[in-house]
PDB file of C-alpha atoms in Angstrom:
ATOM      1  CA  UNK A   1       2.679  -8.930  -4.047  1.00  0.00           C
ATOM      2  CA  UNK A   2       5.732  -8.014  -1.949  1.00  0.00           C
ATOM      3  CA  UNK A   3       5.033  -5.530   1.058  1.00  0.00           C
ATOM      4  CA  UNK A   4       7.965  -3.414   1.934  1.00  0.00           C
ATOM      5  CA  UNK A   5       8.002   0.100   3.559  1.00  0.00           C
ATOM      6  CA  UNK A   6      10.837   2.341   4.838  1.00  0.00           C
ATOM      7  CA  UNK A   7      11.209   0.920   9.001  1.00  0.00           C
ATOM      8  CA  UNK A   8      11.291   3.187  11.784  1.00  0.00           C
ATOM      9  CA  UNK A   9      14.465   2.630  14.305  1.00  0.00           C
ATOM     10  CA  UNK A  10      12.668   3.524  16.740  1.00  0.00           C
ATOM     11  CA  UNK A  11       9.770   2.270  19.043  1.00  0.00           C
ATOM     12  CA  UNK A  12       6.648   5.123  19.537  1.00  0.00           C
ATOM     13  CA  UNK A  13       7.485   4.339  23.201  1.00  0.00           C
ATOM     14  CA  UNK A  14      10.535   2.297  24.080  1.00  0.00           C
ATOM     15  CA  UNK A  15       9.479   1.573  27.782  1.00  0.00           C
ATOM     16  CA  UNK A  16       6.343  -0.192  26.618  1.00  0.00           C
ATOM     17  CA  UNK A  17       7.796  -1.354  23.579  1.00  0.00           C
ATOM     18  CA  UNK A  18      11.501  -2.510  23.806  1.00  0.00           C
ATOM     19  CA  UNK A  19      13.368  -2.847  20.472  1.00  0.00           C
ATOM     20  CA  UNK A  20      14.146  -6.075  20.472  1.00  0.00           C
ATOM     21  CA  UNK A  21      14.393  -6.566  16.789  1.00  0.00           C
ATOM     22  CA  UNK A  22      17.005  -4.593  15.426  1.00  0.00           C
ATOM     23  CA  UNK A  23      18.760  -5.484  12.633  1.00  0.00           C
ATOM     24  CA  UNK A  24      16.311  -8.489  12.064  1.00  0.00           C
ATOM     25  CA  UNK A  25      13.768  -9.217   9.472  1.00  0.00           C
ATOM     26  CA  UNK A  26      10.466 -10.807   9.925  1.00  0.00           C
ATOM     27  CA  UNK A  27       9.080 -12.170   6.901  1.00  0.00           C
ATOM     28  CA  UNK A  28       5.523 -13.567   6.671  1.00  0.00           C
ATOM     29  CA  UNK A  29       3.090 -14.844   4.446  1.00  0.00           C
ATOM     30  CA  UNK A  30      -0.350 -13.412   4.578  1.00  0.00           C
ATOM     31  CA  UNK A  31      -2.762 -14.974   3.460  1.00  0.00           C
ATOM     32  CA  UNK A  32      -6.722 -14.393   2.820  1.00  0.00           C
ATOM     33  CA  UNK A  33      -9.484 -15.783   0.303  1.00  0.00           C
ATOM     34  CA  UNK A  34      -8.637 -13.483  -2.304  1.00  0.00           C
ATOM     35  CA  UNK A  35      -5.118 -12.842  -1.723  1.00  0.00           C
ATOM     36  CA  UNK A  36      -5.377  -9.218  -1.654  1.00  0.00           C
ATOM     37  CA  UNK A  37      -8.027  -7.458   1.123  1.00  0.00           C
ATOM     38  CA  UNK A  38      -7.575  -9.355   4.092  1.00  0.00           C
ATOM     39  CA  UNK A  39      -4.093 -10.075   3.545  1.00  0.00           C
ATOM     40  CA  UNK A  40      -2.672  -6.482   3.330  1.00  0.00           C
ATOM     41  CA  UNK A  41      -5.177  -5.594   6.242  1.00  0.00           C
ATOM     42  CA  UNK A  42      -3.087  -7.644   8.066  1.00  0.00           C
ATOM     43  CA  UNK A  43      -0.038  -7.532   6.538  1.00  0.00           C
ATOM     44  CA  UNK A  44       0.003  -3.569   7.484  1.00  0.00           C
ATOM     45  CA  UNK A  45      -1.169  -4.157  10.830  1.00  0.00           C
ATOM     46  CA  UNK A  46       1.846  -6.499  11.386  1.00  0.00           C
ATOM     47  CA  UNK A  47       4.338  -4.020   9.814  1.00  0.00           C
ATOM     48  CA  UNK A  48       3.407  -1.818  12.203  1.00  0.00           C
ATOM     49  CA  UNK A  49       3.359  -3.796  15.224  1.00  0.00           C
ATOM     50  CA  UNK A  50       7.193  -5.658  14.658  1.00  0.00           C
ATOM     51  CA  UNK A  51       8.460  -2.022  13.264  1.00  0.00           C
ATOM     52  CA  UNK A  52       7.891  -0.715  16.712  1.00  0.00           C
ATOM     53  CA  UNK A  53      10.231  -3.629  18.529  1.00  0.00           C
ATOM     54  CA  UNK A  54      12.811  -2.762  15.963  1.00  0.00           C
ATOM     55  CA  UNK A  55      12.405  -5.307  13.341  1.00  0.00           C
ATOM     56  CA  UNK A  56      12.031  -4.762   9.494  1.00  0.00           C
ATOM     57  CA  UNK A  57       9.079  -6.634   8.015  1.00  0.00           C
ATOM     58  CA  UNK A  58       8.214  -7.932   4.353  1.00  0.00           C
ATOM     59  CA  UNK A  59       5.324 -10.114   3.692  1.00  0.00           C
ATOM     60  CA  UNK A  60       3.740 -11.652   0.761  1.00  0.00           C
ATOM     61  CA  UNK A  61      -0.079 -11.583   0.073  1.00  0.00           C
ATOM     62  CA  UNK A  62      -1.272 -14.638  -1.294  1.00  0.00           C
ATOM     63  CA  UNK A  63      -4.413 -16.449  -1.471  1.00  0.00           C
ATOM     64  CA  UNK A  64      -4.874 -20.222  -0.146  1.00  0.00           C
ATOM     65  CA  UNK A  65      -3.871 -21.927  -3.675  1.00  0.00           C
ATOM     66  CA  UNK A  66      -0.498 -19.952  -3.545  1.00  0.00           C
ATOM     67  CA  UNK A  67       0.703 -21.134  -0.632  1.00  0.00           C
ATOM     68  CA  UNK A  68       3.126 -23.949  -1.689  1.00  0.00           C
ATOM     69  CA  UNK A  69       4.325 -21.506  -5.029  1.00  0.00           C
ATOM     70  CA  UNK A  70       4.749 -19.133  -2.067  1.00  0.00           C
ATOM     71  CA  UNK A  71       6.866 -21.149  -0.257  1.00  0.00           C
ATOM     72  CA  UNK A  72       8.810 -22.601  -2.684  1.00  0.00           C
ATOM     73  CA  UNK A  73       9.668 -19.473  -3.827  1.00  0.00           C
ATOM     74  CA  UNK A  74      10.774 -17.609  -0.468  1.00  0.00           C
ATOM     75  CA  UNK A  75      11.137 -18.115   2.578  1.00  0.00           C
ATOM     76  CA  UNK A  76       8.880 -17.337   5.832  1.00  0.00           C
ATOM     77  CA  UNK A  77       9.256 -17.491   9.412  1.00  0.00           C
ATOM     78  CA  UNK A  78       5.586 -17.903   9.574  1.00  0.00           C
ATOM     79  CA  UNK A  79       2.022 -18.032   8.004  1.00  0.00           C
ATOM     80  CA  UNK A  80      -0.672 -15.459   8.996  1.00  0.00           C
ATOM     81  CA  UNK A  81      -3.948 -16.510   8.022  1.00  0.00           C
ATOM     82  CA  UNK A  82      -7.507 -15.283   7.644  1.00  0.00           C
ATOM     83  CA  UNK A  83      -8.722 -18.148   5.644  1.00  0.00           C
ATOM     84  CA  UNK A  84      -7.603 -21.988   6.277  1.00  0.00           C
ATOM     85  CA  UNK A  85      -4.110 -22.728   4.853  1.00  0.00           C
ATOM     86  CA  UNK A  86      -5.312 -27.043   4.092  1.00  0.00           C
ATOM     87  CA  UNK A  87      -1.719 -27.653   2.590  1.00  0.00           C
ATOM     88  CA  UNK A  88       0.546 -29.062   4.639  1.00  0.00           C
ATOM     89  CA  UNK A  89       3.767 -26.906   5.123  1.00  0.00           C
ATOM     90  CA  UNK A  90       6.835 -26.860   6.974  1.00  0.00           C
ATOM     91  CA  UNK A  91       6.502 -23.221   9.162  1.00  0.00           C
ATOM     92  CA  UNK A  92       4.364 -22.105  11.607  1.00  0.00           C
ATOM     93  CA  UNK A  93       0.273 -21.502  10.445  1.00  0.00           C
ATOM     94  CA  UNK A  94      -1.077 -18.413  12.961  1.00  0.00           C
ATOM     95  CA  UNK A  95      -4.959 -17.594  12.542  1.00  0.00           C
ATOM     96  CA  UNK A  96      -5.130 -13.603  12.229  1.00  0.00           C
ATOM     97  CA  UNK A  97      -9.021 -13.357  11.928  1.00  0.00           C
ATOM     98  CA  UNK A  98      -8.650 -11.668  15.565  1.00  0.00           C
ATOM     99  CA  UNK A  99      -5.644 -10.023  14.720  1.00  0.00           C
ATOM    100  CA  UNK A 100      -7.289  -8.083  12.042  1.00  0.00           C
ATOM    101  CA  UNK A 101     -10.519  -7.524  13.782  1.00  0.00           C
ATOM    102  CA  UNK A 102      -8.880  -6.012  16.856  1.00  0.00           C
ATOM    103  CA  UNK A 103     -10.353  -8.295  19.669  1.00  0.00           C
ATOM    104  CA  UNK A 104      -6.911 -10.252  20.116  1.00  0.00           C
ATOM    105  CA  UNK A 105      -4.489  -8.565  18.773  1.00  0.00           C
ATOM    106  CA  UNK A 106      -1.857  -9.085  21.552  1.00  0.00           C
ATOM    107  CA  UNK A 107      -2.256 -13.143  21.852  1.00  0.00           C
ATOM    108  CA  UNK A 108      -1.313 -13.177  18.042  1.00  0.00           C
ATOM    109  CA  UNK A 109       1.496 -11.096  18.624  1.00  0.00           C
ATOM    110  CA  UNK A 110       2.778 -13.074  21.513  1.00  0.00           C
ATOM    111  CA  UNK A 111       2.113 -16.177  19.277  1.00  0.00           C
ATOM    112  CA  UNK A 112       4.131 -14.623  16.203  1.00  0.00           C
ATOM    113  CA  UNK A 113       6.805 -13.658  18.889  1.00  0.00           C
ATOM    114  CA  UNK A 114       7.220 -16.835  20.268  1.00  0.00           C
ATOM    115  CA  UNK A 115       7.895 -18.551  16.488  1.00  0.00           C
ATOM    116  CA  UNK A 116      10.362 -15.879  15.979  1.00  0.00           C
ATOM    117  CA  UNK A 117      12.023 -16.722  19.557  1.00  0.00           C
ATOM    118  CA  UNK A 118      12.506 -20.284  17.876  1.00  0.00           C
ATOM    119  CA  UNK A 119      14.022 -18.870  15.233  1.00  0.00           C
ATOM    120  CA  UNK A 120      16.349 -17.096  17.433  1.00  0.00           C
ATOM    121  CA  UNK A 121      15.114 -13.563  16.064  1.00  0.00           C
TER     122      UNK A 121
END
């Protein structure tokens, strides 16, 4: 499933949150057991976090077996994962168990920011 949604151009506060991402996508795979629950938990969660610095977002929902049709299908600046990704692939693999419970919400984004400073986005 393909997540798109309209992106605001503008950050809820620009001070805290500078856009640093306009006119550049993020796109990420999310991935859970089931493909579906965890996944868009955190694939909305992420949506709304790059939005605010200005990006537009699209992620994928998949579950652990569709990885590799995944990614030979599209492509991803990174993997967010709430269940282990075992296949060996050639992007970044972020665990977003804490990003989707709330506890560490701002080391994943500083993790997922990082890749996408790599990627010169």
């Amino acid at each position: 499933m393909l997540f798109k949604k309209k992106n605001r151009l503008s950050a809820p506060n620009e001070a805290e949150a500078p856009l640093r991402g306009i006119g550049k996508t993020v796109r990420v795979l999310s991935v859970c057991g089931s493909g579906t629950v965890s996944s868009t938990m955190i694939a909305v969660k992420m949506q709304e976090r790059f939005e605010a610095l200005g990006y537009r977002f699209e992620a994928t929902e998949v579950n652990p077996g569709g990885v590799k049709m995944a990614l030979m299908s599209g492509q991803y600046d990174f993997i967010a994962y709430t269940s282990p990704v075992e296949d060996d692939v050639d992007i970044p693999k972020i665990n977003a168990v804490s990003f989707m419970t709330g506890f560490a919400e701002d080391a994943f984004m500083d993790e997922a920011l990082k890749v996408l400073d790599e990627l010169g986005k």
